[in-house]
Short mmCIF file of C-alpha atoms and ligand atoms in Angstrom, two decimals:
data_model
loop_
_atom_site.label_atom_id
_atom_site.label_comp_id
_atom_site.label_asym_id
_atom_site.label_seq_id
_atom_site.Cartn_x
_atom_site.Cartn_y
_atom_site.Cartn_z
CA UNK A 1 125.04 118.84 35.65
CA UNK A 2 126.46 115.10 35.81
CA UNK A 3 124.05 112.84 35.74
CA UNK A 4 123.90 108.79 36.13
CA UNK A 5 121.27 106.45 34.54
CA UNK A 6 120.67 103.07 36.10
CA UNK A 7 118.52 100.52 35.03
CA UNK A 8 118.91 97.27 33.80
CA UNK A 9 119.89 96.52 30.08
CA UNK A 10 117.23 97.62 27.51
CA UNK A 11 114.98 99.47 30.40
CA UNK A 12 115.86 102.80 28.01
CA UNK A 13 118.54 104.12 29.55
CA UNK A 14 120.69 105.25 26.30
CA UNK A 15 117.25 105.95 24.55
CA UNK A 16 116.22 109.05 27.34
CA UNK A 17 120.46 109.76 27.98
CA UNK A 18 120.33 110.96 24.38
CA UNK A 19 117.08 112.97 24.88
CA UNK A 20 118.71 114.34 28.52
CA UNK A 21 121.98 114.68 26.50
CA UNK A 22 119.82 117.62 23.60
CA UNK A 23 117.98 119.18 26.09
CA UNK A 24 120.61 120.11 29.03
CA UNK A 25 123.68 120.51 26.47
CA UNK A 26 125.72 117.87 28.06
CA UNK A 27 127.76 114.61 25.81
CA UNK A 28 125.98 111.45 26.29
CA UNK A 29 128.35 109.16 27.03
CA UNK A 30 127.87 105.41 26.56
CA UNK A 31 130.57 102.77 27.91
CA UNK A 32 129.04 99.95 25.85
CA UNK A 33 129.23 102.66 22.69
CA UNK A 34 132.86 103.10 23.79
CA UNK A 35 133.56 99.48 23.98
CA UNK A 36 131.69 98.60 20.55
CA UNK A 37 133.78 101.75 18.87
CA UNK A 38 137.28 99.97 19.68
CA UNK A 39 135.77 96.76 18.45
CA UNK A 40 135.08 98.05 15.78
CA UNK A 41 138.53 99.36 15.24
CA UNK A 42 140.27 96.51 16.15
CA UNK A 43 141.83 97.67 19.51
CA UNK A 44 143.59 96.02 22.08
CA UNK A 45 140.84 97.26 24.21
CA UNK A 46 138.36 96.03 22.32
CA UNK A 47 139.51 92.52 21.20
CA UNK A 48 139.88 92.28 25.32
CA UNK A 49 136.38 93.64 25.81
CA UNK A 50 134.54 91.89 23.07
CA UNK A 51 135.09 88.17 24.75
CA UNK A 52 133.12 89.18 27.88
CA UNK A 53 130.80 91.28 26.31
CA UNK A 54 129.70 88.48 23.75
CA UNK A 55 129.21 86.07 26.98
CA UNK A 56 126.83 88.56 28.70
CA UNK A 57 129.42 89.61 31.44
CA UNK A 58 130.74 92.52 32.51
CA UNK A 59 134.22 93.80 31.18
CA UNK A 60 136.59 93.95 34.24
CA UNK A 61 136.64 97.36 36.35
CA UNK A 62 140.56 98.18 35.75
CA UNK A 63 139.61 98.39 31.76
CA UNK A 64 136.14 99.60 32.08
CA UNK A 65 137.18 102.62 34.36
CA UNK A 66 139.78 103.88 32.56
CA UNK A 67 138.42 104.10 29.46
CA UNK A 68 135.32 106.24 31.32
CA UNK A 69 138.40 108.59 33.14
CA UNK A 70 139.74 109.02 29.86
CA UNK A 71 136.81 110.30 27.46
CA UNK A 72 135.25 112.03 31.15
CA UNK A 73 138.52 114.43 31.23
CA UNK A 74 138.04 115.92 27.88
CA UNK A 75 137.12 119.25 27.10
CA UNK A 76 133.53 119.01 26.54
CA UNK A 77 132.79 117.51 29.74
CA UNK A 78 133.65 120.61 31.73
CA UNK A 79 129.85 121.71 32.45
CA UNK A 80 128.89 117.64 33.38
CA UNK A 81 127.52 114.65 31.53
CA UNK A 82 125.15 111.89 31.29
CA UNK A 83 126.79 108.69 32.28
CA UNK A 84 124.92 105.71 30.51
CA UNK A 85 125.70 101.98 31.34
CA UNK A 86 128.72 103.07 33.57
CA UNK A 87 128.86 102.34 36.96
CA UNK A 88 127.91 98.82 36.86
CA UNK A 89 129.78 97.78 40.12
CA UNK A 90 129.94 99.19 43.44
CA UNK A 91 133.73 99.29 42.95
CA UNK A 92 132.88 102.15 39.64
CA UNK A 93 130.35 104.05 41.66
CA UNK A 94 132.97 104.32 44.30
CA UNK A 95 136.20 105.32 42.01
CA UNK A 96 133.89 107.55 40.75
CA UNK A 97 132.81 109.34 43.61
CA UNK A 98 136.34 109.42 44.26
CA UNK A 99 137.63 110.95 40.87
CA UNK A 100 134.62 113.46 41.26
CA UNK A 101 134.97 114.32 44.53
CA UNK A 102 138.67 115.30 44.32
CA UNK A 103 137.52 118.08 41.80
CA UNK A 104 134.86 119.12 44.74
CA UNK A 105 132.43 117.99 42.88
CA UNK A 106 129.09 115.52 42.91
CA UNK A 107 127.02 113.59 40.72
CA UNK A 108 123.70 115.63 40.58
CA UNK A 109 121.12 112.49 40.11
CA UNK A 110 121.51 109.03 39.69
CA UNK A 111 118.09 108.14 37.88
CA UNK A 112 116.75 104.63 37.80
CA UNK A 113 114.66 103.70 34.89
CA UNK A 114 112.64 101.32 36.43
CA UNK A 115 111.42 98.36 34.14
CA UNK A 116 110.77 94.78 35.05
CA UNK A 117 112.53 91.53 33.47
CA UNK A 118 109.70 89.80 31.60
CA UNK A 119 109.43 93.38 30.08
CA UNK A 120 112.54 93.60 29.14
CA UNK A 121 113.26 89.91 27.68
CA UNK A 122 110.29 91.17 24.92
CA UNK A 123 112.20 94.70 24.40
CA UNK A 124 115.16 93.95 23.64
CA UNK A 125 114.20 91.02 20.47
CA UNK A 126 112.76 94.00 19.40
CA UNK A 127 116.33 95.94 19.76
CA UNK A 128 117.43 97.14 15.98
CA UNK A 129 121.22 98.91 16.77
CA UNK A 130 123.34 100.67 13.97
CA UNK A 131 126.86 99.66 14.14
CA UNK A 132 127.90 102.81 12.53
CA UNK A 133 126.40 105.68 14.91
CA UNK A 134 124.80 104.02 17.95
CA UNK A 135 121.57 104.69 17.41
CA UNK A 136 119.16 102.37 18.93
CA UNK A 137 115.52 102.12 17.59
CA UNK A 138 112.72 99.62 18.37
CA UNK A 139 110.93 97.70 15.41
CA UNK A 140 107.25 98.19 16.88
CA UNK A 141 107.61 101.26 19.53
CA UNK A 142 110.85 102.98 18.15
CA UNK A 143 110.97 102.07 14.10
CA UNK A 144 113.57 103.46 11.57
CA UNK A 145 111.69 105.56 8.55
CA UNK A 146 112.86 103.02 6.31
CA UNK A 147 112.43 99.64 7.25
CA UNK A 148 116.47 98.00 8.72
CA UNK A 149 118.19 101.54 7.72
CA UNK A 150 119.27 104.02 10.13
CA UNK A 151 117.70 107.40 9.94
CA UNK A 152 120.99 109.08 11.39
CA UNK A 153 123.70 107.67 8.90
CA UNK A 154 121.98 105.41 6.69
CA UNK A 155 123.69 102.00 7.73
CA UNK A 156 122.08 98.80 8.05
CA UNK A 157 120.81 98.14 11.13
CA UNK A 158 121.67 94.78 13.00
CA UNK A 159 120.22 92.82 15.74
CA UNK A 160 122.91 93.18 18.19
CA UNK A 161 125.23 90.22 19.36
CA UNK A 162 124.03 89.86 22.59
CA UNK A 163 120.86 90.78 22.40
CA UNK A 164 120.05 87.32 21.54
CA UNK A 165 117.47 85.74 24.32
CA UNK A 166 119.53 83.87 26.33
CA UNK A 167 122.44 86.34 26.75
CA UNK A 168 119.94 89.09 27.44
CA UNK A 169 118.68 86.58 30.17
CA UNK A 170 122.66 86.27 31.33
CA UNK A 171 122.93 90.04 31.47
CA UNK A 172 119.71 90.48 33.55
CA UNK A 173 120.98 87.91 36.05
CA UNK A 174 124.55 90.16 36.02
CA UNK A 175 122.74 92.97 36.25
CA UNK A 176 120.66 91.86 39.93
CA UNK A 177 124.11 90.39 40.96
CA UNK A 178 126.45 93.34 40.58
CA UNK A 179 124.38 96.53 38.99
CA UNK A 180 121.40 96.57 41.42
CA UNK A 181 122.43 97.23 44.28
CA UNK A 182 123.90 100.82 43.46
CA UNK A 183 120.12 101.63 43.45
CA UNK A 184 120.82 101.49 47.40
CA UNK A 185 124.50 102.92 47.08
CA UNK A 186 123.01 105.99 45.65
CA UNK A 187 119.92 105.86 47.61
CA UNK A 188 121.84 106.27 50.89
CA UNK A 189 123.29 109.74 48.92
CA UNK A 190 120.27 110.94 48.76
CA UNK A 191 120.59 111.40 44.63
CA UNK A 192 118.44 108.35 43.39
CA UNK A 193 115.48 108.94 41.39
CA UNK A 194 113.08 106.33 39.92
CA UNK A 195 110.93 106.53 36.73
CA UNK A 196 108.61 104.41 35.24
CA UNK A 197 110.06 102.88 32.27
CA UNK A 198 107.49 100.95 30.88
CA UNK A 199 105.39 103.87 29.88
CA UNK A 200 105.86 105.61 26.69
CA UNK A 201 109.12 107.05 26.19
CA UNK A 202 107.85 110.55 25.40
CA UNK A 203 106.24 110.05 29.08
CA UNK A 204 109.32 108.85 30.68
CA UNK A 205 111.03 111.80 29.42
CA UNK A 206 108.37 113.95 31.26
CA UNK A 207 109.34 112.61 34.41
CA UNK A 208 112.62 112.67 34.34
CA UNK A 209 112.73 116.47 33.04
CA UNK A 210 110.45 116.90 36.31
CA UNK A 211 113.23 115.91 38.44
CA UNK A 212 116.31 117.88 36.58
CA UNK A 213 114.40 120.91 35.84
CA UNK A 214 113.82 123.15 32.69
P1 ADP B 1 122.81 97.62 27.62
O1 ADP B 1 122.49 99.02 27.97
O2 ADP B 1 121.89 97.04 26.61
O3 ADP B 1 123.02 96.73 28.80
P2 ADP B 1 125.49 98.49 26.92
O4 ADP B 1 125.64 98.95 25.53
O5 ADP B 1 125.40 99.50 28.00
O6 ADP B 1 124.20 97.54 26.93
O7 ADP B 1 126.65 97.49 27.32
C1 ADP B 1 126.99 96.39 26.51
C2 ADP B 1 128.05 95.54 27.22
O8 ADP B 1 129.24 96.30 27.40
C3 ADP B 1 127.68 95.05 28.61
O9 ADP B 1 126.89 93.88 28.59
C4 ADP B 1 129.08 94.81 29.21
O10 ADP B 1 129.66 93.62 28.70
C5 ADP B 1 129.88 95.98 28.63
N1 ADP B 1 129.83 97.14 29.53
C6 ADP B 1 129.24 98.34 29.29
N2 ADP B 1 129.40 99.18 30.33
C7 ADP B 1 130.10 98.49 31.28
C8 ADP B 1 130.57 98.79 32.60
N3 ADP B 1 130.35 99.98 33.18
N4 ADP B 1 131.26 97.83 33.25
C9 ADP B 1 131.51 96.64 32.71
N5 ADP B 1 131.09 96.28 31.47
C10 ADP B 1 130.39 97.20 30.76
P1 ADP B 2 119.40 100.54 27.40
O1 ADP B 2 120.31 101.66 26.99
O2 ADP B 2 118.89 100.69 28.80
O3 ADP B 2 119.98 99.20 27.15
P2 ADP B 2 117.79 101.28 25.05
O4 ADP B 2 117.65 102.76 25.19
O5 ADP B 2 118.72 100.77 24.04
O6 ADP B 2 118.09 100.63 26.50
O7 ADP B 2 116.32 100.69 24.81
C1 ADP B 2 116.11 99.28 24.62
C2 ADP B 2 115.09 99.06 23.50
O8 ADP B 2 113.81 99.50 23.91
C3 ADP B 2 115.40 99.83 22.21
O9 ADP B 2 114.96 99.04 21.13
C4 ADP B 2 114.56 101.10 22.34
O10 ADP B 2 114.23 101.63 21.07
C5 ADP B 2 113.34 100.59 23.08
N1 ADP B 2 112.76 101.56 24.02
C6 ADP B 2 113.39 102.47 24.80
N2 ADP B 2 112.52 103.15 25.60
C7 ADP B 2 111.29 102.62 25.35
C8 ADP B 2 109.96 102.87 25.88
N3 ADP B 2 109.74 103.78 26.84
N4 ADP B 2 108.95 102.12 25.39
C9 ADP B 2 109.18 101.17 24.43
N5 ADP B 2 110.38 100.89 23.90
C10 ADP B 2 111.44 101.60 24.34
ZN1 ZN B 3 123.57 105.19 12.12
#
């Protein structure tokens, strides 16, 4: 099954990828977790990535793409895989139907976790990320056992970068510009799903397990 979340940042896409991810037996994979991992290594790709991602813009599509092409051709992604954050550009979504097409293949769903911005802007202060793992929690809906640790691996957990207000508000105005309108891209393909993602996220994991199946 190869799946595609859409939604704008912080509507819970990486939160229900993971939870898609357990239950289906497919890798969750994460471009901004891919980017942040070669920050935090110090690579080339990642002192390149880190300028626009600290400004709230999207990392350019020659980079961005072949990082995806290169963790999407390993082993474990034989049986499919949950694609979270990536495409973000009409120009992905179409290499991508490319790349997966010449394997006569499809993407399965493309499911949009619907949630609106003055929703989001109070999310995300809430936003707690471990810069070890990835994990994401929530201090009032999604909080760590122990207060700032991460349950996972035990790290401190930070308040992400650019999660500060006015980049989030930079990133939602990126994300109408160049993300939203693969809602209609994969609309026209017939694969688009929406969910609510302002209710719980126990609920939105209902729905979306509606639409892929048991
Ligand atoms: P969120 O889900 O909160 O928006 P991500 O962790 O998915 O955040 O992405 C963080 C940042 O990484 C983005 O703001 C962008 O700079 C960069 N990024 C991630 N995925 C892509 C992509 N597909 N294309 C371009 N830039 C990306
Ligand atoms: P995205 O990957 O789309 O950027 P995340 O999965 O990181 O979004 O979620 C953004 C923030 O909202 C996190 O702090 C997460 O714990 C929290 N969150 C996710 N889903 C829900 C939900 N249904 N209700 C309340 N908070 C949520
Ligand atoms: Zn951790």
């Amino acid at each position: 099954m190869k799946i595609i979340m859409l939604g704008a940042p912080g509507a819970g896409k990486g939160t229900q990828a993971i939870k898609i991810a357990d239950k289906y037996g497919i890798p969750h994979i994460s471009t901004g977790d891919l980017f942040r991992s070669n920050i935090g290594n110090n690579t080339e790709l990642g002192r390149e990535a880190k300028q626009y991602m600290d400004a709230g813009k999207l990392v350019p599509d020659e980079l961005t793409v072949r990082m995806l092409f290169d963790r999407v051709s390993n082993e474990d992604c034989k049986n499919g895989y949950v694609l979270d954050g990536f495409p973000r550009t009409i120009a992905q979504a179409e290499v991508l139907e490319e790349e997966v097409g010449k394997r006569d293949d499809r993407i399965d769903f493309a499911i949009n976790v619907d949630v609106p911005d003055d929703h989001i802007i109070r999310r995300m202060s809430g936003r707690r990320a471990c810069p070890k793992c990835g994990a994401t929690y929530h201090i009032e809906h999604v909080p760590p056992k122990k207060e700032g640790i991460c349950d996972s691996c035990g790290e401190q957990l930070i308040l992400r970068n650019d999660d500060a207000p006015e980049t989030v508000q930079k990133r939602l105005d990126v994300y109408h510009e160049q993300t939203q309108p693969l809602i209609d891209f994969y609309d026209k393909r017939k694969i688009l799903r929406t969910v609510d993602g302002t209710k719980d996220l126990q609920d939105v994991f209902g729905e979306i397990v509606k639409i892929l199946g048991d």
